[in-house]
DNA sequence: AAAGATTGAAGGTTCAATCTTA
DNA sequence: TAAGATTGAACCTTCAATCTTT
């Protein structure tokens, strides 16, 4: 086979799809960072600790809930532990227990409303009448095997 | 003001929007990497060198065409120069001239058709009747001030 | 052996500081 | 001075290799 190159129109769609995400994510991340000093990853971890556990989760559960590989989470937790946002301790079953620290709780409290406002400002309020539905449909189509 | 938290429906949209991009990009990048050994960034740089210059561009033009900051491009070019994909030389006007190397040309030739096929498989063919148009509209809305 | 977790290396991105040269 | 470019630090992600404990 000799696959054809992408047409200008195909390239335009691909380009828009790429830039769309980059644009929104970078702005939301910046809003959160400016208001709380937390990165997007840090907010994700702290939110789950508070929402899914009561400030405490097994590392393995945390990994699954984020959809992250263990290695990625391990590196992330190491950085966050160094920043004093959380603590790790030995669980009774051989696993590791991750607990949110006081400064983590404080920053999370500051970041949550900013996150909500930013997602509304950068994405939700800009969606046309049926575009939210299109996004959900698109997500399903693109994620399907 | 006491901003409200995101509703479950808002969260669902935000989650879908995030995962959608991650899913598609990681698969396209993997397809390219497996076929050519090039990363997405490397392919972007090499493509522009071949398409916009004739294998040679001023570093500054390259930065503008990619929409990258000079620092980001500098780091990227350093890695690519170390891999033997391109060469840098002094331009006559004080700038730097970036030239694609033989191995860069070869890998680019291998990666191009794979990239086109992957974008079609991972994104384009999955779009419903009007979804391409929705993406273009969404891109415009989200990029607007 | 299998599960849970860590580590190091390499690539990527951003920021601020610095260097170089027209 | 101003433009073009580099550098180092910090953060992020992935992969393969390695522990550690059950």
Coordinates of C-alpha atoms (C1' of nucleotides) in Angstrom, one line a residue:
Chain A
X1 CA 0.0 0.0 0.0
X2 CA 1.0 3.6 -0.6
X3 CA -1.0 5.6 2.0
X4 CA -1.9 9.0 0.9
X5 CA -0.8 12.1 2.7
X6 CA -3.4 14.0 4.7
X7 CA -5.4 16.5 2.7
X8 CA -5.4 20.2 3.7
X9 CA -8.9 19.7 5.1
X10 CA -7.8 16.7 7.1
X11 CA -4.8 18.6 8.4
X12 CA -7.0 21.4 9.5
X13 CA -9.2 19.1 11.5
X14 CA -6.2 17.4 13.1
X15 CA -4.6 20.7 13.9
X16 CA -7.8 22.1 15.5
X17 CA -8.2 19.0 17.5
X18 CA -4.7 19.2 18.9
X19 CA -4.7 22.9 19.6
X20 CA -8.1 22.9 21.2
X21 CA -7.0 20.6 24.0
X22 CA -3.6 22.3 24.5
X23 CA -5.3 25.7 24.7
X24 CA -7.9 24.7 27.3
X25 CA -5.6 22.6 29.5
X26 CA -2.8 25.1 29.6
X27 CA -5.2 27.9 30.7
X28 CA -6.9 25.8 33.4
X29 CA -3.6 24.6 34.7
X30 CA -2.3 28.2 34.8
X31 CA -5.4 29.5 36.6
X32 CA -5.0 26.8 39.3
X33 CA -1.3 27.3 39.6
X34 CA -1.6 31.0 40.0
X35 CA -4.3 30.7 42.7
X36 CA -2.9 27.9 44.8
X37 CA 0.5 27.0 43.6
X38 CA -0.7 23.5 42.8
X39 CA -0.1 21.8 39.4
X40 CA -2.9 19.9 37.7
X41 CA -1.5 16.6 38.7
X42 CA -1.2 17.6 42.3
X43 CA -4.8 18.8 42.4
X44 CA -5.9 15.5 40.9
X45 CA -4.1 13.5 43.5
X46 CA -5.3 15.6 46.4
X47 CA -8.9 15.7 45.2
X48 CA -9.1 12.0 45.1
X49 CA -7.5 11.6 48.5
X50 CA -10.2 13.8 50.0
X51 CA -13.2 12.6 47.9
X52 CA -12.6 8.9 47.6
X53 CA -10.9 8.3 50.9
X54 CA -11.4 10.6 53.7
X55 CA -7.9 12.1 53.2
X56 CA -6.4 8.7 53.0
X57 CA -6.1 6.0 50.3
X58 CA -4.1 3.0 49.4
X59 CA -1.6 3.9 46.7
X60 CA -2.9 1.2 44.5
X61 CA -6.5 2.5 44.7
X62 CA -5.2 5.9 43.9
X63 CA -3.4 4.7 40.8
X64 CA -6.5 2.9 39.5
X65 CA -8.8 5.9 40.2
X66 CA -6.5 8.2 38.3
X67 CA -5.9 5.7 35.5
X68 CA -2.1 6.0 36.1
X69 CA 0.6 3.5 36.0
X70 CA 2.2 2.8 39.3
X71 CA 5.5 4.2 38.2
X72 CA 4.0 7.5 37.3
X73 CA 2.1 7.8 40.6
X74 CA 5.2 6.8 42.6
X75 CA 7.3 9.6 41.0
X76 CA 4.4 12.1 41.5
X77 CA 3.9 11.1 45.2
X78 CA 7.6 11.4 45.8
X79 CA 7.6 15.0 44.6
X80 CA 4.5 15.8 46.6
X81 CA 5.8 14.2 49.7
X82 CA 8.9 16.3 49.3
X83 CA 6.7 19.4 49.1
X84 CA 4.9 18.4 52.2
X85 CA 1.5 17.9 50.6
X86 CA 1.1 14.3 51.8
X87 CA 2.7 11.4 53.6
X88 CA 3.2 7.8 52.9
X89 CA 3.1 5.0 55.5
X90 CA 3.1 1.2 55.5
X91 CA -0.3 -0.4 55.1
X92 CA -1.1 -3.6 57.0
X93 CA -1.5 -5.7 53.9
X94 CA 1.9 -4.8 52.4
X95 CA 0.7 -1.9 50.4
X96 CA 1.3 1.8 51.0
X97 CA -1.1 4.2 52.6
X98 CA -1.2 7.7 51.3
X99 CA -2.5 10.5 53.6
X100 CA -3.1 14.1 52.8
X101 CA -1.1 16.5 54.9
X102 CA -2.4 19.8 56.4
X103 CA -0.8 22.0 53.8
X104 CA -2.3 19.7 51.1
X105 CA -5.8 20.2 52.6
X106 CA -5.3 24.0 52.7
X107 CA -4.1 24.3 49.1
X108 CA -6.8 21.9 47.9
X109 CA -9.4 24.2 49.6
X110 CA -8.0 27.1 47.7
X111 CA -7.7 25.4 44.4
X112 CA -11.2 23.7 44.2
X113 CA -13.3 26.8 43.5
X114 CA -10.7 28.1 41.1
X115 CA -10.7 24.9 39.2
X116 CA -14.5 24.9 38.9
X117 CA -14.6 28.5 37.8
X118 CA -11.8 27.9 35.3
X119 CA -13.4 24.9 33.7
X120 CA -16.5 26.9 33.3
X121 CA -14.7 29.9 31.9
X122 CA -12.3 28.1 29.6
X123 CA -14.6 25.3 28.4
X124 CA -18.2 25.0 29.5
X125 CA -19.5 28.5 28.9
X126 CA -18.1 28.4 25.4
X127 CA -20.0 25.3 24.3
X128 CA -22.8 25.8 21.9
X129 CA -26.3 24.3 22.4
X130 CA -25.5 20.7 21.5
X131 CA -21.7 20.7 21.8
X132 CA -21.6 19.2 25.2
X133 CA -23.4 16.2 23.9
X134 CA -21.1 16.1 20.9
X135 CA -18.1 15.9 23.2
X136 CA -19.6 13.0 25.1
X137 CA -20.4 11.2 21.9
X138 CA -16.9 11.9 20.5
X139 CA -15.3 10.6 23.6
X140 CA -17.2 7.4 23.3
X141 CA -16.4 7.0 19.6
X142 CA -12.7 7.8 20.0
X143 CA -12.3 5.5 23.0
X144 CA -13.9 2.6 21.4
X145 CA -11.7 -0.2 20.1
Chain B
X1 CA -18.4 35.1 45.9
X2 CA -18.6 31.4 46.8
X3 CA -18.2 29.6 43.5
X4 CA -20.1 26.4 43.3
X5 CA -18.4 23.0 42.7
X6 CA -18.8 21.4 39.3
X7 CA -22.0 19.3 39.0
X8 CA -21.7 15.7 38.1
X9 CA -22.8 16.5 34.5
X10 CA -20.2 19.3 34.2
X11 CA -17.5 16.9 35.6
X12 CA -18.5 14.3 33.0
X13 CA -18.0 16.8 30.2
X14 CA -14.7 17.9 31.5
X15 CA -13.5 14.4 32.0
X16 CA -14.5 13.4 28.5
X17 CA -12.8 16.4 27.0
X18 CA -9.6 15.6 28.8
X19 CA -9.5 11.9 28.1
X20 CA -10.5 12.3 24.5
X21 CA -7.4 14.2 23.6
X22 CA -5.1 12.1 25.8
X23 CA -6.4 8.9 24.2
X24 CA -6.0 10.0 20.6
X25 CA -2.6 11.7 21.0
X26 CA -1.0 8.9 22.9
X27 CA -2.1 6.4 20.2
X28 CA -0.9 8.5 17.3
X29 CA 2.4 9.1 19.0
X30 CA 2.8 5.4 19.7
X31 CA 2.0 4.5 16.1
X32 CA 4.7 6.9 14.8
X33 CA 7.2 5.8 17.4
X34 CA 6.8 2.2 16.7
X35 CA 7.2 2.6 12.9
X36 CA 10.0 5.2 12.8
X37 CA 11.5 5.7 16.2
X38 CA 10.5 9.4 16.0
X39 CA 8.6 11.2 18.7
X40 CA 5.7 13.5 17.9
X41 CA 7.9 16.5 18.5
X42 CA 10.7 15.2 16.3
X43 CA 8.3 14.5 13.5
X44 CA 6.9 18.0 13.8
X45 CA 10.3 19.6 13.5
X46 CA 11.5 17.4 10.6
X47 CA 8.2 17.9 8.7
X48 CA 8.6 21.7 8.8
X49 CA 12.2 21.6 7.8
X50 CA 11.3 19.6 4.7
X51 CA 8.0 21.4 3.9
X52 CA 8.6 25.0 4.7
X53 CA 12.4 25.2 4.0
X54 CA 13.9 22.7 1.6
X55 CA 15.4 20.8 4.5
X56 CA 16.7 24.0 6.0
X57 CA 15.2 26.8 8.1
X58 CA 16.3 29.6 10.4
X59 CA 15.7 28.5 14.0
X60 CA 13.5 31.6 14.6
X61 CA 11.2 30.7 11.6
X62 CA 11.0 27.2 12.9
X63 CA 9.9 28.4 16.3
X64 CA 7.2 30.6 14.9
X65 CA 5.9 27.9 12.6
X66 CA 5.6 25.5 15.4
X67 CA 4.1 28.0 17.8
X68 CA 6.9 27.2 20.3
X69 CA 9.0 29.4 22.6
X70 CA 12.6 29.7 21.7
X71 CA 13.7 27.8 24.8
X72 CA 11.5 24.8 24.1
X73 CA 12.8 24.6 20.5
X74 CA 16.4 25.0 21.7
X75 CA 16.2 22.1 24.0
X76 CA 14.4 20.0 21.4
X77 CA 17.0 20.8 18.7
X78 CA 19.8 19.9 21.1
X79 CA 18.4 16.5 21.6
X80 CA 17.8 16.0 17.9
X81 CA 21.3 17.1 17.0
X82 CA 22.6 14.6 19.5
X83 CA 20.6 11.9 17.8
X84 CA 22.0 13.0 14.5
X85 CA 18.6 14.0 13.0
X86 CA 19.7 17.5 12.1
X87 CA 22.6 20.0 12.2
X88 CA 22.9 23.6 13.3
X89 CA 25.1 26.1 11.7
X90 CA 25.7 29.9 12.0
X91 CA 23.5 32.0 9.7
X92 CA 24.8 35.1 8.0
X93 CA 22.5 37.4 9.9
X94 CA 23.4 36.3 13.4
X95 CA 20.7 33.6 13.6
X96 CA 21.1 29.9 13.5
X97 CA 20.4 27.8 10.4
X98 CA 18.8 24.3 11.1
X99 CA 19.4 21.7 8.5
X100 CA 17.9 18.2 8.3
X101 CA 20.5 15.4 8.2
X102 CA 20.3 12.2 6.2
X103 CA 19.0 10.1 8.9
X104 CA 16.4 12.7 9.6
X105 CA 15.2 12.6 6.0
X106 CA 15.1 8.8 6.1
X107 CA 13.1 8.6 9.3
X108 CA 10.7 11.3 8.1
X109 CA 10.0 9.4 5.0
X110 CA 9.1 6.4 7.1
X111 CA 7.0 8.3 9.5
X112 CA 4.9 10.4 7.2
X113 CA 2.6 7.7 5.8
X114 CA 2.3 6.2 9.2
X115 CA 1.2 9.5 10.7
X116 CA -1.4 10.0 8.0
X117 CA -2.8 6.5 8.5
X118 CA -2.8 6.9 12.2
X119 CA -4.6 10.2 12.2
X120 CA -7.3 8.7 10.0
X121 CA -7.6 5.6 12.1
X122 CA -7.5 7.2 15.5
X123 CA -9.5 10.3 14.8
X124 CA -10.9 11.0 11.3
X125 CA -12.7 7.8 10.5
X126 CA -14.4 7.9 13.8
X127 CA -16.0 11.2 13.3
X128 CA -19.7 11.3 12.7
X129 CA -21.3 13.3 9.9
X130 CA -21.1 16.7 11.3
X131 CA -18.5 16.2 14.0
X132 CA -15.5 17.5 11.9
X133 CA -17.4 20.7 11.6
X134 CA -18.1 20.8 15.3
X135 CA -14.4 20.4 16.1
X136 CA -13.5 23.3 13.9
X137 CA -16.3 25.4 15.5
X138 CA -15.2 24.3 19.0
X139 CA -11.6 25.2 18.3
X140 CA -12.7 28.7 17.2
X141 CA -14.9 29.2 20.3
X142 CA -12.3 27.9 22.7
X143 CA -9.4 29.9 21.2
X144 CA -11.4 33.1 21.2
X145 CA -10.7 35.7 23.9
Chain C
dA1 C1' 6.1 -16.7 41.7
dA2 C1' 3.1 -12.6 42.0
dA3 C1' 1.7 -8.1 43.7
dG4 C1' 2.9 -3.5 45.1
dA5 C1' 6.2 -0.1 44.8
dT6 C1' 10.7 2.2 43.7
dT7 C1' 14.4 3.8 40.9
dG8 C1' 17.2 5.7 37.0
dA9 C1' 17.5 7.2 32.5
dA10 C1' 15.8 9.6 28.7
dG11 C1' 12.6 12.5 26.7
dG12 C1' 9.6 16.6 27.2
dT13 C1' 8.0 21.5 28.9
dT14 C1' 8.4 25.9 31.3
dC15 C1' 10.6 29.7 33.6
dA16 C1' 14.1 32.8 34.7
dA17 C1' 18.8 34.0 34.0
dT18 C1' 22.5 34.5 30.9
dC19 C1' 25.2 34.8 26.8
dT20 C1' 26.3 36.6 22.2
dT21 C1' 26.2 39.6 18.6
dA22 C1' 24.3 42.8 15.2
Chain D
dT1 C1' 20.1 48.0 23.4
dA2 C1' 17.5 44.4 21.4
dA3 C1' 17.1 40.0 19.0
dG4 C1' 18.4 35.3 18.8
dA5 C1' 19.8 31.6 21.4
dT6 C1' 21.5 28.7 25.3
dT7 C1' 21.4 27.0 30.0
dG8 C1' 20.0 25.0 34.5
dA9 C1' 16.4 23.9 37.5
dA10 C1' 12.0 22.0 38.4
dC11 C1' 8.3 19.5 37.1
dC12 C1' 6.2 15.7 34.2
dT13 C1' 5.9 11.0 31.7
dT14 C1' 7.4 6.5 30.1
dC15 C1' 10.0 2.4 30.0
dA16 C1' 12.7 -1.2 31.8
dA17 C1' 15.0 -3.0 35.7
dT18 C1' 14.9 -3.8 40.4
dC19 C1' 13.3 -4.4 45.2
dT20 C1' 10.4 -6.1 48.7
dT21 C1' 6.9 -8.7 50.8
dT22 C1' 3.3 -12.1 50.7

